[in-house]
Tab-separated table of C-alpha atoms in Angstrom:
chain	number	residue	atom	x	y	z
A	184	MET	CA	0.098	0.062	0.140
A	185	LYS	CA	1.606	3.209	-1.186
A	186	LEU	CA	0.770	6.920	-0.530
A	187	ALA	CA	-0.779	8.877	-3.113
A	188	VAL	CA	0.153	11.953	-2.043
A	189	ASP	CA	2.900	13.436	0.488
A	190	VAL	CA	1.658	13.325	4.165
A	191	ARG	CA	2.469	16.444	6.370
A	192	ASP	CA	1.439	17.581	9.843
A	193	ARG	CA	-0.585	20.623	10.478
A	194	THR	CA	2.771	22.720	10.376
A	195	GLY	CA	3.640	21.578	7.006
A	196	ARG	CA	6.271	19.209	7.889
A	197	LEU	CA	6.763	16.156	5.683
A	198	LEU	CA	6.051	13.135	7.483
A	199	ALA	CA	6.024	10.691	4.421
A	200	SER	CA	6.634	11.494	0.809
A	201	GLN	CA	4.123	10.311	-1.911
A	202	GLY	CA	4.827	6.814	-3.089
A	203	THR	CA	5.951	5.811	0.377
A	204	LEU	CA	5.285	1.841	1.038
A	205	LEU	CA	3.212	2.169	4.332
A	206	THR	CA	4.253	0.151	7.161
A	207	ALA	CA	2.861	-0.139	10.790
A	208	GLN	CA	5.577	2.208	12.026
A	209	HIS	CA	3.885	4.874	9.614
A	210	LEU	CA	0.676	4.416	10.952
A	211	THR	CA	1.974	4.987	14.654
A	212	VAL	CA	3.797	8.210	13.398
A	213	PHE	CA	0.582	9.304	11.532
A	214	ARG	CA	-1.451	8.858	14.828
A	215	THR	CA	1.127	10.594	16.711
A	216	TRP	CA	0.948	13.737	14.843
A	217	GLY	CA	-2.900	13.809	14.536
A	218	ILE	CA	-3.238	12.289	10.763
A	219	LYS	CA	-6.358	10.290	10.931
A	220	THR	CA	-6.803	9.745	7.188
A	221	VAL	CA	-4.069	9.424	4.209
A	222	ASP	CA	-4.626	8.856	0.449
A	223	ILE	CA	-3.424	5.778	-1.096
A	224	LEU	CA	-2.717	4.352	-4.532
A	225	ASP	CA	-4.985	1.939	-6.127
A	226	ALA	CA	-3.496	-1.326	-7.045
A	227	GLY	CA	-3.275	-0.539	-10.715
A	228	GLU	CA	-1.591	2.918	-10.160
A	229	GLU	CA	1.032	1.271	-7.708
A	230	ASP	CA	2.244	-0.886	-11.023
A	231	GLY	CA	3.508	2.228	-12.752
A	232	ALA	CA	1.159	5.279	-12.610
A	233	ASP	CA	2.881	7.217	-9.666
A	234	GLY	CA	4.391	9.823	-11.561
A	235	GLY	CA	7.284	7.836	-12.829
A	236	ALA	CA	9.035	7.902	-9.616
A	237	GLN	CA	9.435	4.053	-9.714
A	238	ARG	CA	9.815	3.573	-13.279
A	239	SER	CA	12.686	1.168	-14.246
A	240	VAL	CA	15.727	1.817	-16.155
A	241	SER	CA	17.914	-1.626	-17.068
A	242	GLU	CA	21.475	-1.386	-15.505
A	243	GLU	CA	23.076	-1.219	-18.934
A	244	ASP	CA	21.046	2.007	-19.892
A	245	LEU	CA	21.876	3.809	-16.751
A	246	ALA	CA	25.629	3.085	-16.824
A	247	ALA	CA	25.377	4.473	-20.685
A	248	MET	CA	23.482	7.591	-19.560
A	249	ALA	CA	26.112	7.948	-16.754
A	250	ARG	CA	29.175	7.971	-18.863
A	251	LYS	CA	27.361	10.404	-21.294
A	252	MET	CA	26.819	12.648	-18.348
A	253	GLU	CA	30.080	12.518	-16.710
A	254	VAL	CA	31.224	15.465	-19.120
A	255	PHE	CA	29.249	17.750	-16.725
A	256	PHE	CA	31.065	16.135	-13.634
A	257	ARG	CA	34.714	17.063	-15.133
A	258	LEU	CA	35.546	19.723	-12.162
A	259	VAL	CA	34.617	17.413	-9.452
A	260	ASP	CA	35.824	14.532	-7.638
A	261	LEU	CA	33.686	11.592	-8.960
A	262	GLU	CA	35.354	9.219	-6.186
A	263	HIS	CA	33.393	11.308	-3.552
A	264	PRO	CA	30.083	9.423	-2.516
A	265	PHE	CA	28.078	12.603	-2.750
A	266	PHE	CA	28.813	13.032	-6.542
A	267	LYS	CA	28.465	9.351	-7.245
A	268	GLU	CA	25.365	9.641	-5.848
A	269	LEU	CA	24.386	12.677	-7.739
A	270	LEU	CA	25.945	11.333	-10.961
A	271	ARG	CA	23.707	8.258	-10.620
A	272	LEU	CA	20.479	10.156	-9.851
A	273	ALA	CA	21.144	12.467	-12.815
A	274	ALA	CA	21.457	9.531	-14.924
A	275	TYR	CA	18.568	7.994	-14.152
A	276	ARG	CA	16.399	11.355	-14.094
A	277	GLN	CA	17.842	11.705	-17.902
A	278	ALA	CA	17.302	8.032	-19.094
A	279	VAL	CA	13.670	8.153	-17.477
A	280	ASN	CA	13.013	11.754	-19.341
A	281	ASP	CA	14.463	10.270	-22.522
A	282	ASP	CA	12.342	7.237	-22.617
B	1225	MET	CA	29.866	50.528	0.664
B	1226	THR	CA	32.723	47.877	0.090
B	1227	GLU	CA	36.459	48.697	-0.429
B	1228	SER	CA	35.963	47.795	-3.882
B	1229	PRO	CA	35.082	50.637	-6.022
B	1230	ALA	CA	34.382	48.397	-9.102
B	1231	LEU	CA	31.871	46.583	-7.100
B	1232	ASN	CA	30.247	49.637	-5.608
B	1233	GLN	CA	29.733	51.188	-9.070
B	1234	LEU	CA	27.980	47.883	-10.169
B	1235	ILE	CA	25.715	48.213	-7.071
B	1236	ALA	CA	25.047	51.686	-7.734
B	1237	GLU	CA	24.125	50.949	-11.531
B	1238	THR	CA	21.838	47.957	-10.350
B	1239	GLY	CA	18.602	50.305	-10.006
B	1240	GLU	CA	18.211	50.054	-13.881
B	1241	ILE	CA	17.485	46.361	-14.061
B	1242	LEU	CA	16.761	45.371	-10.885
B	1243	SER	CA	15.378	47.322	-7.419
B	1244	PRO	CA	13.434	46.237	-4.267
B	1245	PRO	CA	9.878	47.035	-4.759
B	1246	LEU	CA	8.963	50.320	-2.693
B	1247	ILE	CA	6.918	48.056	-0.643
B	1248	TYR	CA	9.802	46.466	0.696
B	1249	ALA	CA	11.103	49.467	2.555
B	1250	ARG	CA	7.708	50.060	4.541
B	1251	LEU	CA	7.543	46.326	5.204
B	1252	ASN	CA	10.952	46.426	6.443
B	1253	ASP	CA	10.281	49.452	8.776
B	1254	ALA	CA	7.040	47.965	9.964
B	1255	VAL	CA	8.642	44.402	10.903
B	1256	ASN	CA	11.392	46.080	12.756
B	1257	HIS	CA	8.856	48.523	14.681
B	1258	PRO	CA	8.255	46.713	18.333
B	1259	ARG	CA	4.497	47.909	18.209
B	1260	THR	CA	3.545	46.827	14.594
B	1261	SER	CA	0.913	43.986	14.264
B	1262	ILE	CA	0.350	41.229	11.785
B	1263	ASN	CA	-2.504	43.423	10.579
B	1264	ASP	CA	-0.468	46.258	9.858
B	1265	ILE	CA	2.042	44.084	7.706
B	1266	ALA	CA	-0.976	42.596	6.096
B	1267	GLN	CA	-2.300	46.253	5.331
B	1268	ILE	CA	0.910	47.102	3.645
B	1269	ILE	CA	0.976	44.056	1.418
B	1270	SER	CA	-2.680	44.238	0.645
B	1271	GLU	CA	-2.027	47.700	-1.283
B	1272	ASP	CA	-0.146	45.567	-3.863
B	1273	ALA	CA	-3.012	43.312	-5.362
B	1274	GLY	CA	-0.498	41.124	-7.610
B	1275	LEU	CA	1.933	40.621	-4.593
B	1276	THR	CA	-1.026	39.687	-2.259
B	1277	ALA	CA	-2.176	37.107	-4.714
B	1278	ARG	CA	1.463	35.414	-4.939
B	1279	ILE	CA	1.896	35.308	-1.378
B	1280	LEU	CA	-1.597	33.648	-0.512
B	1281	LYS	CA	-0.775	31.082	-3.601
B	1282	LEU	CA	2.394	30.303	-1.916
B	1283	ALA	CA	0.827	29.788	1.555
B	1284	ASN	CA	-1.578	27.644	-0.003
B	1285	SER	CA	1.341	25.840	-1.874
B	1286	PRO	CA	2.490	22.192	-0.964
B	1287	LEU	CA	5.493	24.205	0.872
B	1288	TYR	CA	3.086	25.020	3.618
B	1289	GLY	CA	0.959	21.801	3.488
B	1290	ARG	CA	-2.135	23.428	1.416
B	1291	SER	CA	-3.355	25.274	4.747
B	1292	ASN	CA	-6.433	27.118	3.205
B	1293	VAL	CA	-5.079	30.255	3.865
B	1294	ASP	CA	-7.203	33.253	2.613
B	1295	THR	CA	-5.686	36.496	4.223
B	1296	ILE	CA	-2.335	37.824	4.688
B	1297	SER	CA	-2.889	37.851	8.187
B	1298	ARG	CA	-3.144	34.231	8.265
B	1299	ALA	CA	-0.082	33.747	6.164
B	1300	CYS	CA	1.949	35.964	8.289
B	1301	THR	CA	1.058	33.719	11.009
B	1302	LEU	CA	1.714	30.697	9.320
B	1303	ILE	CA	5.037	31.677	7.538
B	1304	GLY	CA	6.193	34.460	9.882
B	1305	THR	CA	6.185	38.222	9.362
B	1306	ARG	CA	9.997	38.744	8.497
B	1307	GLU	CA	9.562	35.629	6.275
B	1308	VAL	CA	6.633	37.176	4.450
B	1309	ARG	CA	8.703	40.496	4.177
B	1310	ASP	CA	11.532	38.600	2.379
B	1311	LEU	CA	9.478	36.472	0.356
B	1312	SER	CA	7.713	39.680	-0.969
B	1313	LEU	CA	11.002	40.868	-1.947
B	1314	ALA	CA	11.990	37.553	-3.737
B	1315	VAL	CA	8.488	37.397	-5.548
B	1316	SER	CA	8.843	41.237	-6.574
B	1317	ILE	CA	12.324	40.681	-7.983
B	1318	ILE	CA	11.563	37.566	-10.128
B	1319	GLN	CA	8.609	40.001	-11.412
B	1320	SER	CA	10.752	42.970	-12.100
B	1321	ALA	CA	14.058	41.962	-13.522
B	1322	LYS	CA	14.938	43.546	-16.844
B	1323	LEU	CA	17.944	41.454	-18.710
B	1324	PRO	CA	19.444	41.813	-22.030
B	1325	GLU	CA	18.437	39.385	-24.829
B	1326	GLY	CA	20.094	36.234	-24.893
B	1327	PHE	CA	19.686	35.773	-21.085
B	1328	SER	CA	17.379	33.199	-20.248
B	1329	LEU	CA	15.372	34.488	-17.057
B	1330	MET	CA	13.282	31.620	-17.165
B	1331	ASN	CA	16.237	29.368	-16.692
B	1332	HIS	CA	17.726	31.484	-14.077
B	1333	TRP	CA	14.787	31.634	-11.990
B	1334	ARG	CA	14.047	27.840	-12.593
B	1335	HIS	CA	17.302	27.202	-11.147
B	1336	SER	CA	17.415	29.762	-8.194
B	1337	VAL	CA	13.836	28.817	-7.073
B	1338	GLY	CA	14.776	24.986	-7.654
B	1339	CYS	CA	17.942	25.750	-5.264
B	1340	GLY	CA	15.549	27.648	-2.909
B	1341	ILE	CA	12.914	24.632	-2.558
B	1342	ILE	CA	16.017	22.054	-2.365
B	1343	ALA	CA	17.749	24.146	0.410
B	1344	ARG	CA	14.618	24.414	2.295
B	1345	ASN	CA	13.698	20.922	2.146
B	1346	ILE	CA	17.420	19.947	3.288
B	1347	ALA	CA	17.149	22.552	6.168
B	1348	THR	CA	13.663	20.788	7.252
B	1349	PHE	CA	15.543	17.173	7.150
B	1350	LEU	CA	18.108	18.530	9.398
B	1351	ARG	CA	15.681	20.353	11.613
B	1352	GLU	CA	17.341	23.618	11.303
B	1353	PRO	CA	15.421	26.785	12.767
B	1354	SER	CA	13.844	29.298	10.394
B	1355	ILE	CA	13.875	27.224	7.499
B	1356	GLU	CA	12.254	30.110	5.080
B	1357	ARG	CA	15.442	31.849	4.865
B	1358	TYR	CA	17.087	29.013	3.281
B	1359	PHE	CA	14.298	29.271	0.641
B	1360	ILE	CA	14.878	33.164	-0.048
B	1361	ALA	CA	18.734	32.852	0.219
B	1362	GLY	CA	18.451	30.060	-2.539
B	1363	ILE	CA	16.254	31.972	-4.560
B	1364	LEU	CA	18.575	35.076	-4.353
B	1365	HIS	CA	21.817	33.351	-4.389
B	1366	ASP	CA	22.522	33.764	-8.152
B	1367	ILE	CA	21.277	37.451	-8.039
B	1368	GLY	CA	24.875	38.717	-8.786
B	1369	LEU	CA	24.747	36.933	-12.008
B	1370	LEU	CA	21.607	39.087	-13.220
B	1371	VAL	CA	23.625	42.154	-12.329
B	1372	LEU	CA	26.712	40.765	-14.334
B	1373	PHE	CA	24.750	40.166	-17.202
B	1374	GLY	CA	22.421	42.896	-17.049
B	1375	LYS	CA	25.293	45.589	-16.347
B	1376	ARG	CA	28.415	44.063	-17.838
B	1377	SER	CA	27.194	41.679	-20.154
B	1378	GLU	CA	30.111	41.493	-22.681
B	1379	GLN	CA	32.420	40.830	-19.747
B	1380	ALA	CA	30.178	38.524	-18.127
B	1381	ARG	CA	29.766	36.311	-21.259
B	1382	ALA	CA	33.848	36.535	-21.982
B	1383	ILE	CA	34.305	35.284	-18.416
B	1384	LYS	CA	31.752	32.361	-18.600
B	1385	GLN	CA	33.352	31.372	-21.817
B	1386	ALA	CA	36.652	31.342	-20.438
B	1387	ALA	CA	35.600	29.157	-17.434
B	1388	ASP	CA	34.016	26.779	-19.734
B	1389	ARG	CA	37.202	26.623	-22.195
B	1390	GLN	CA	39.555	26.444	-19.285
B	1391	LEU	CA	37.706	23.962	-17.545
B	1392	ARG	CA	37.301	26.103	-14.068
B	1393	PRO	CA	34.517	27.176	-11.985
B	1394	LEU	CA	32.973	30.474	-12.995
B	1395	TYR	CA	33.748	31.995	-9.665
B	1396	HIS	CA	37.482	31.392	-10.060
B	1397	VAL	CA	37.402	33.345	-13.282
B	1398	GLU	CA	35.138	36.089	-11.653
B	1399	LEU	CA	37.617	36.725	-8.975
B	1400	GLU	CA	40.573	36.546	-11.089
B	1401	LYS	CA	39.037	39.222	-13.524
B	1402	LEU	CA	37.009	41.245	-11.471
B	1403	GLY	CA	38.220	40.950	-7.914
B	1404	PHE	CA	35.016	39.604	-6.662
B	1405	ASP	CA	32.459	36.956	-7.783
B	1406	HIS	CA	28.835	36.929	-8.509
B	1407	GLY	CA	28.344	35.584	-4.604
B	1408	ARG	CA	29.775	38.581	-3.320
B	1409	LEU	CA	28.116	41.076	-5.638
B	1410	GLY	CA	24.648	39.491	-4.898
B	1411	GLY	CA	25.698	39.566	-1.037
B	1412	GLU	CA	26.613	43.173	-1.111
B	1413	LEU	CA	23.599	44.076	-3.091
B	1414	LEU	CA	21.097	42.666	-0.751
B	1415	ALA	CA	23.211	44.239	2.395
B	1416	HIS	CA	22.683	47.562	0.410
B	1417	TRP	CA	18.875	46.686	0.406
B	1418	GLY	CA	18.889	46.101	4.115
B	1419	LEU	CA	18.609	42.449	4.142
B	1420	PRO	CA	20.070	40.453	7.232
B	1421	ALA	CA	23.371	38.760	7.678
B	1422	ASN	CA	21.398	35.429	7.843
B	1423	ILE	CA	20.620	35.818	4.214
B	1424	THR	CA	23.343	38.170	2.644
B	1425	SER	CA	26.215	35.842	4.029
B	1426	LEU	CA	24.602	32.548	2.396
B	1427	VAL	CA	24.489	34.263	-0.855
B	1428	THR	CA	27.869	35.939	-0.519
B	1429	TYR	CA	29.697	32.544	0.160
B	1430	HIS	CA	27.333	30.124	-1.567
B	1431	HIS	CA	30.593	28.694	-3.293
B	1432	GLN	CA	32.835	28.811	-0.154
B	1433	PRO	CA	30.907	27.969	2.772
B	1434	SER	CA	34.102	27.507	4.701
B	1435	LEU	CA	34.710	31.392	4.497
B	1436	ALA	CA	31.273	32.087	5.862
B	1437	GLU	CA	32.217	33.162	9.450
B	1438	GLY	CA	29.266	32.397	11.678
B	1439	PHE	CA	26.973	31.235	9.203
B	1440	GLN	CA	29.221	27.943	7.645
B	1441	ARG	CA	26.430	25.547	8.302
B	1442	ASP	CA	23.680	27.497	6.737
B	1443	THR	CA	25.928	28.482	3.767
B	1444	THR	CA	26.798	24.640	3.290
B	1445	ILE	CA	23.134	24.008	2.865
B	1446	ILE	CA	22.832	26.540	-0.155
B	1447	HIS	CA	26.041	25.200	-1.422
B	1448	LEU	CA	24.910	21.554	-1.513
B	1449	ALA	CA	21.375	22.657	-2.830
B	1450	ASP	CA	23.110	24.519	-5.701
B	1451	ILE	CA	25.171	21.642	-6.911
B	1452	ILE	CA	22.413	19.115	-6.617
B	1453	CYS	CA	20.198	21.748	-8.373
B	1454	GLN	CA	23.075	22.171	-11.130
B	1455	ALA	CA	23.624	18.271	-11.420
B	1456	LEU	CA	19.989	17.243	-11.511
B	1457	VAL	CA	19.385	20.010	-14.201
B	1458	PHE	CA	16.738	22.361	-12.345
B	1459	GLY	CA	16.807	25.421	-15.024
B	1460	GLU	CA	20.112	26.234	-15.757
B	1461	SER	CA	22.891	27.788	-13.949
B	1462	SER	CA	25.256	29.970	-15.800
B	1463	GLU	CA	27.963	27.126	-14.725
B	1464	PHE	CA	28.365	24.600	-17.703
B	1465	TYR	CA	30.181	22.202	-15.123
B	1466	ILE	CA	28.611	21.206	-12.144
B	1467	SER	CA	30.558	23.154	-9.319
B	1468	PRO	CA	33.312	21.373	-6.890
B	1469	LEU	CA	32.249	20.893	-3.279
B	1470	ASP	CA	33.978	23.432	-1.062
B	1471	GLU	CA	36.350	21.465	1.684
B	1472	GLN	CA	34.479	19.650	4.311
B	1473	ALA	CA	31.189	21.208	2.834
B	1474	TYR	CA	29.764	17.495	2.874
B	1475	ASP	CA	30.821	16.366	6.259
B	1476	ARG	CA	29.512	19.438	7.917
B	1477	LEU	CA	26.220	18.486	7.552
B	1478	ASP	CA	25.313	14.963	8.128
B	1479	LEU	CA	22.929	14.440	5.332
B	1480	PRO	CA	22.912	10.840	4.328
B	1481	LEU	CA	23.110	10.009	1.201
B	1482	SER	CA	19.937	7.930	0.909
B	1483	GLU	CA	18.238	11.176	1.626
B	1484	ILE	CA	19.250	12.856	-1.351
B	1485	GLU	CA	16.969	11.286	-3.497
B	1486	ASN	CA	13.771	11.925	-1.309
B	1487	ILE	CA	14.670	15.309	-1.228
B	1488	PHE	CA	15.271	15.886	-4.895
B	1489	ASN	CA	11.908	13.899	-5.701
B	1490	GLN	CA	10.002	15.928	-3.056
B	1491	SER	CA	11.674	19.341	-4.219
B	1492	ASP	CA	10.787	18.436	-8.258
B	1493	ARG	CA	7.150	18.264	-7.368
B	1494	GLN	CA	7.279	21.355	-5.515
B	1495	LEU	CA	9.008	23.228	-7.935
B	1496	GLN	CA	6.256	22.278	-10.551
B	1497	GLU	CA	3.758	24.097	-8.360
B	1498	ILE	CA	5.881	27.086	-6.844
B	1499	LEU	CA	7.395	28.198	-10.105
B	1500	PRO	CA	4.250	29.242	-11.940
B	1501	ILE	CA	3.297	31.137	-8.984
B	1502	MET	CA	6.554	32.797	-9.132
B	1503	MET	CA	6.999	33.437	-12.700
B	1504	ALA	CA	3.112	34.374	-13.721
B	1505	ALA	CA	2.537	37.477	-15.189
B	1506	ALA	CA	0.603	39.937	-12.474
């Protein structure tokens, strides 16, 4: 069961993001912060219509896109975990957009 | 005034392309006056119908949890009076900037508002106090570039080309050619307009947060948000290559790597809703 929208407390602080797979712990947190109802995705929506957030890209396509995007990372240390993660996310985002 | 005549001259010329709205000075006076009430602030903002509409739309946007805010007084209660004052400035600047042809304001603001949203979400995750100033500092972090491209267009283009050709960060070349970078120019301009140091320092040192005395951690949040924005192509910063990390910047925050994707996805969705509110014609 996945969330259809972000869940926030009364001050607007994010408690769980859209697309999060709900667990008993989430429900405890929601109750603690006074959230009585949340919108969830239908089974069909969970399979792929959740805004593209979970779309799958093959490892090969991802690696090819990462190699293409490395040009923009020329001034940074790609051995640094922060930039490794950014390159992975950038490649994923680009691959999904190109799809 | 700064010790750099070239920088002072640029700030003096800025009024032709960018100026704080008249309302900002009145809001500033009101916010700083001990006997001002929220209703006084609301009254001043309400005189500008376009600004009122934008502040209300922002207050009802996902940034504030879609809170059914229908008056500026309620927006002030929800967001804070100083924050509403600074948001009014940011929104007005976006609306009023005049730049020469060939400079894409849409790309500039997409990057800047994206940076503000990411910075705000990082600050929220880290449970920092006063998160709105990260949003505002993010929106305004590259305002110095607007001034450079608006008032020294040929020189700004030459600096950008040199940076791209020599594989160097833009701010390095700016420091070499001008004696100051766009961060410093932006920070000095905002200080000249009366913005507080907890915003101007973040703008001044967004490429070198380790130099931001007293605001290292806050500035690092803008620094990381800017880099995330560049890497994930939120609009177009003027940097072709993604900016390097300042020394120890990443370790300073304790931001788990696994959180970057969540922050990015959340920010991406928020940007889709916030940008049209900021950019729409009055």
